[in-house]
Amino acid sequence: AAADSGAQAVKFQYRNLYNAYSDTHREIGDEILLNEINKTYLSPSQIMQLVDYAHELNLQVGISFFDVSDIEDFGSAIDRFDFFKIPSVELLNEQLIDALMLYGKHLYISLGAHHELEVDAALSRLPKEGWTPLHCISNYPLSILNSQLGYISYLKEKWNRAIGYSSHDDNWEV
C-alpha cells in the first residue's frame, strides 16, 4: 500500500523485548502496553524479510532503535537498511547516535520531547552532513491544533539546513 500510494520509504521501529520489557526494566504504563506490544512485535528476521520486500517495491527502508545494544540483534543485516531514525526520546543518547552514524547511512533525528537548549547541545556536536533534524510534537495522537508547523521555518533558519517533520498526527491535513 505504501508503494502504491507513492511513498518513497518505510520505517520500522525496533526494541528487543527482553531488554526493554524485562521485569527489571519496567516503565510506567508498560503493563498496559505490553499485551499490544507482544501482538505487534516483529523479530529482526521478520523485519529483514519486510526490508527485502520493500526493496523489491523500490522503497527505501529505515529503522529506529532505542538502545545501542538492539543494533546488534541485526548483525551484518544492518547494512541492508537505507537510513536510520533517532526517536525523540533518544535525542540525548549520544552513544546510540554515534553508533548509527558509523554506518554511513543518513540519520533522521526527531527533536520532540526536548527543550531548545537540549536540542542545540545534541545537534551542535554532529558533523555538518549525514543527518536531518525532524520537528516533532510528542503527543499521541497529535491534535491538529498543536502541530506547531511554523517551528519548522524557525529551525530551518536557525540551523541553515533542511528540516523534516516526524508526525504523530491522525489528520491527513497536517
Short mmCIF file of C-alpha atoms in Angstrom, two decimals:
data_model
loop_
_atom_site.label_atom_id
_atom_site.label_comp_id
_atom_site.label_asym_id
_atom_site.label_seq_id
_atom_site.Cartn_x
_atom_site.Cartn_y
_atom_site.Cartn_z
CA ALA A 1 0.00 0.00 0.00
CA ALA A 2 2.87 2.40 0.76
CA ALA A 3 4.45 1.81 -2.65
CA ASP A 4 1.09 2.09 -4.42
CA SER A 5 0.39 5.41 -2.68
CA GLY A 6 3.63 6.92 -3.97
CA ALA A 7 5.59 6.76 -0.71
CA GLN A 8 9.36 6.73 -1.12
CA ALA A 9 10.23 4.96 2.11
CA VAL A 10 9.01 2.97 5.08
CA LYS A 11 10.46 2.86 8.58
CA PHE A 12 10.39 0.20 11.25
CA GLN A 13 10.81 0.67 14.97
CA TYR A 14 12.62 -1.98 16.99
CA ARG A 15 13.12 -2.78 20.64
CA ASN A 16 14.50 -6.04 21.92
CA LEU A 17 11.57 -7.27 24.03
CA TYR A 18 13.78 -8.98 26.58
CA ASN A 19 15.92 -5.87 27.16
CA ALA A 20 13.21 -3.23 27.01
CA TYR A 21 10.41 -5.01 28.84
CA SER A 22 12.08 -7.38 31.27
CA ASP A 23 10.89 -7.43 34.87
CA THR A 24 13.79 -5.18 35.88
CA HIS A 25 13.27 -2.56 33.12
CA ARG A 26 9.62 -1.60 33.52
CA GLU A 27 8.37 1.92 32.84
CA ILE A 28 5.07 3.45 33.84
CA GLY A 29 2.33 2.09 31.61
CA ASP A 30 4.29 -0.93 30.33
CA GLU A 31 1.83 -3.37 31.88
CA ILE A 32 -0.96 -1.75 29.85
CA LEU A 33 1.01 -1.70 26.60
CA LEU A 34 2.88 -5.00 26.88
CA ASN A 35 0.00 -7.11 25.56
CA GLU A 36 -0.30 -4.89 22.47
CA ILE A 37 3.48 -4.78 22.04
CA ASN A 38 3.66 -8.59 22.12
CA LYS A 39 0.89 -8.82 19.49
CA THR A 40 2.63 -6.43 17.09
CA TYR A 41 6.28 -7.35 17.75
CA LEU A 42 8.37 -8.21 14.71
CA SER A 43 11.61 -10.12 15.18
CA PRO A 44 14.78 -9.00 13.38
CA SER A 45 14.35 -11.83 10.85
CA GLN A 46 10.73 -10.80 10.16
CA ILE A 47 11.80 -7.19 9.74
CA MET A 48 14.54 -8.22 7.32
CA GLN A 49 12.02 -10.17 5.22
CA LEU A 50 9.96 -6.98 5.01
CA VAL A 51 13.09 -4.96 4.16
CA ASP A 52 13.73 -7.25 1.19
CA TYR A 53 10.08 -6.98 0.10
CA ALA A 54 10.13 -3.17 0.38
CA HIS A 55 13.32 -3.05 -1.69
CA GLU A 56 11.62 -5.19 -4.35
CA LEU A 57 8.96 -2.45 -4.46
CA ASN A 58 11.68 0.22 -4.84
CA LEU A 59 11.05 1.63 -1.37
CA GLN A 60 13.85 2.82 0.86
CA VAL A 61 13.78 1.28 4.32
CA GLY A 62 14.82 2.67 7.67
CA ILE A 63 14.64 1.68 11.30
CA SER A 64 14.57 3.36 14.71
CA PHE A 65 16.38 1.96 17.73
CA PHE A 66 16.03 2.95 21.37
CA ASP A 67 19.16 1.26 22.68
CA VAL A 68 22.56 0.73 21.09
CA SER A 69 22.54 -2.96 22.09
CA ASP A 70 19.48 -3.55 19.89
CA ILE A 71 21.56 -2.78 16.78
CA GLU A 72 23.50 -5.99 17.44
CA ASP A 73 20.31 -8.07 17.02
CA PHE A 74 20.55 -7.40 13.25
CA GLY A 75 24.19 -8.41 12.80
CA SER A 76 25.53 -7.77 9.30
CA ALA A 77 21.95 -7.36 8.00
CA ILE A 78 22.02 -3.84 9.45
CA ASP A 79 23.76 -2.76 6.25
CA ARG A 80 20.58 -3.50 4.26
CA PHE A 81 18.81 -0.51 5.78
CA ASP A 82 18.91 2.71 3.75
CA PHE A 83 18.60 5.10 6.70
CA PHE A 84 18.17 5.26 10.46
CA LYS A 85 15.96 7.41 12.69
CA ILE A 86 16.55 8.52 16.25
CA PRO A 87 13.29 8.64 18.22
CA SER A 88 12.59 11.87 20.11
CA VAL A 89 13.11 10.23 23.46
CA GLU A 90 16.67 9.24 22.42
CA LEU A 91 17.86 12.66 21.20
CA LEU A 92 20.34 12.87 24.09
CA ASN A 93 21.57 9.29 23.64
CA GLU A 94 25.00 10.14 22.21
CA GLN A 95 26.10 6.51 22.24
CA LEU A 96 23.17 5.47 20.02
CA ILE A 97 23.57 8.42 17.63
CA ASP A 98 27.33 7.89 17.31
CA ALA A 99 26.91 4.15 16.71
CA LEU A 100 24.41 4.70 13.91
CA MET A 101 26.47 7.48 12.31
CA LEU A 102 29.32 4.97 11.89
CA TYR A 103 27.29 3.05 9.29
CA GLY A 104 27.42 5.97 6.85
CA LYS A 105 23.65 5.93 6.26
CA HIS A 106 21.52 9.04 6.52
CA LEU A 107 20.27 9.67 10.05
CA TYR A 108 16.95 11.38 10.79
CA ILE A 109 16.80 12.84 14.30
CA SER A 110 13.46 13.59 15.92
CA LEU A 111 13.50 16.62 18.23
CA GLY A 112 10.25 16.19 20.19
CA ALA A 113 10.25 15.82 23.98
CA HIS A 114 13.22 18.20 24.47
CA HIS A 115 13.65 21.88 25.11
CA GLU A 116 15.70 24.09 22.82
CA LEU A 117 18.92 24.03 24.88
CA GLU A 118 18.97 20.22 24.78
CA VAL A 119 18.30 20.25 21.04
CA ASP A 120 21.11 22.76 20.48
CA ALA A 121 23.56 20.68 22.52
CA ALA A 122 22.61 17.42 20.79
CA LEU A 123 22.80 18.80 17.25
CA SER A 124 25.84 21.05 17.61
CA ARG A 125 28.11 18.07 18.30
CA LEU A 126 27.25 16.37 14.98
CA PRO A 127 29.13 16.65 11.69
CA LYS A 128 27.68 19.00 9.08
CA GLU A 129 26.46 16.25 6.74
CA GLY A 130 24.68 12.91 7.01
CA TRP A 131 21.68 13.84 9.15
CA THR A 132 18.39 15.71 9.10
CA PRO A 133 16.58 17.05 12.17
CA LEU A 134 12.83 16.44 12.34
CA HIS A 135 10.39 18.77 14.09
CA CYS A 136 8.13 16.68 16.28
CA ILE A 137 5.47 17.17 18.94
CA SER A 138 5.45 14.13 21.21
CA ASN A 139 1.71 13.75 21.72
CA TYR A 140 -0.12 10.61 20.59
CA PRO A 141 -2.13 11.32 18.56
CA LEU A 142 -1.23 14.92 17.93
CA SER A 143 -4.11 17.39 17.83
CA ILE A 144 -4.29 19.25 14.54
CA LEU A 145 -4.21 22.49 16.54
CA ASN A 146 -0.94 21.60 18.27
CA SER A 147 1.35 20.68 15.37
CA GLN A 148 3.29 23.99 15.56
CA LEU A 149 4.41 23.64 11.93
CA GLY A 150 5.72 27.21 11.93
CA TYR A 151 8.58 25.99 14.11
CA ILE A 152 10.00 24.23 11.06
CA SER A 153 10.77 27.61 9.45
CA TYR A 154 12.42 28.78 12.66
CA LEU A 155 14.61 25.65 12.82
CA LYS A 156 15.48 25.89 9.13
CA GLU A 157 16.73 29.45 9.56
CA LYS A 158 18.50 28.70 12.85
CA TRP A 159 20.35 25.59 11.62
CA ASN A 160 20.64 26.66 7.96
CA ARG A 161 19.60 23.23 6.72
CA ALA A 162 16.59 21.23 5.60
CA ILE A 163 14.21 20.31 8.42
CA GLY A 164 11.78 17.41 8.27
CA TYR A 165 8.65 16.57 10.21
CA SER A 166 8.09 13.48 12.35
CA SER A 167 4.35 13.08 12.51
CA HIS A 168 2.20 11.62 15.24
CA ASP A 169 -0.87 13.04 13.55
CA ASP A 170 -4.05 11.23 12.68
CA ASN A 171 -5.22 14.08 10.42
CA TRP A 172 -4.08 13.99 6.80
CA GLU A 173 -4.42 17.78 6.65
CA VAL A 174 -1.23 18.25 8.68
#
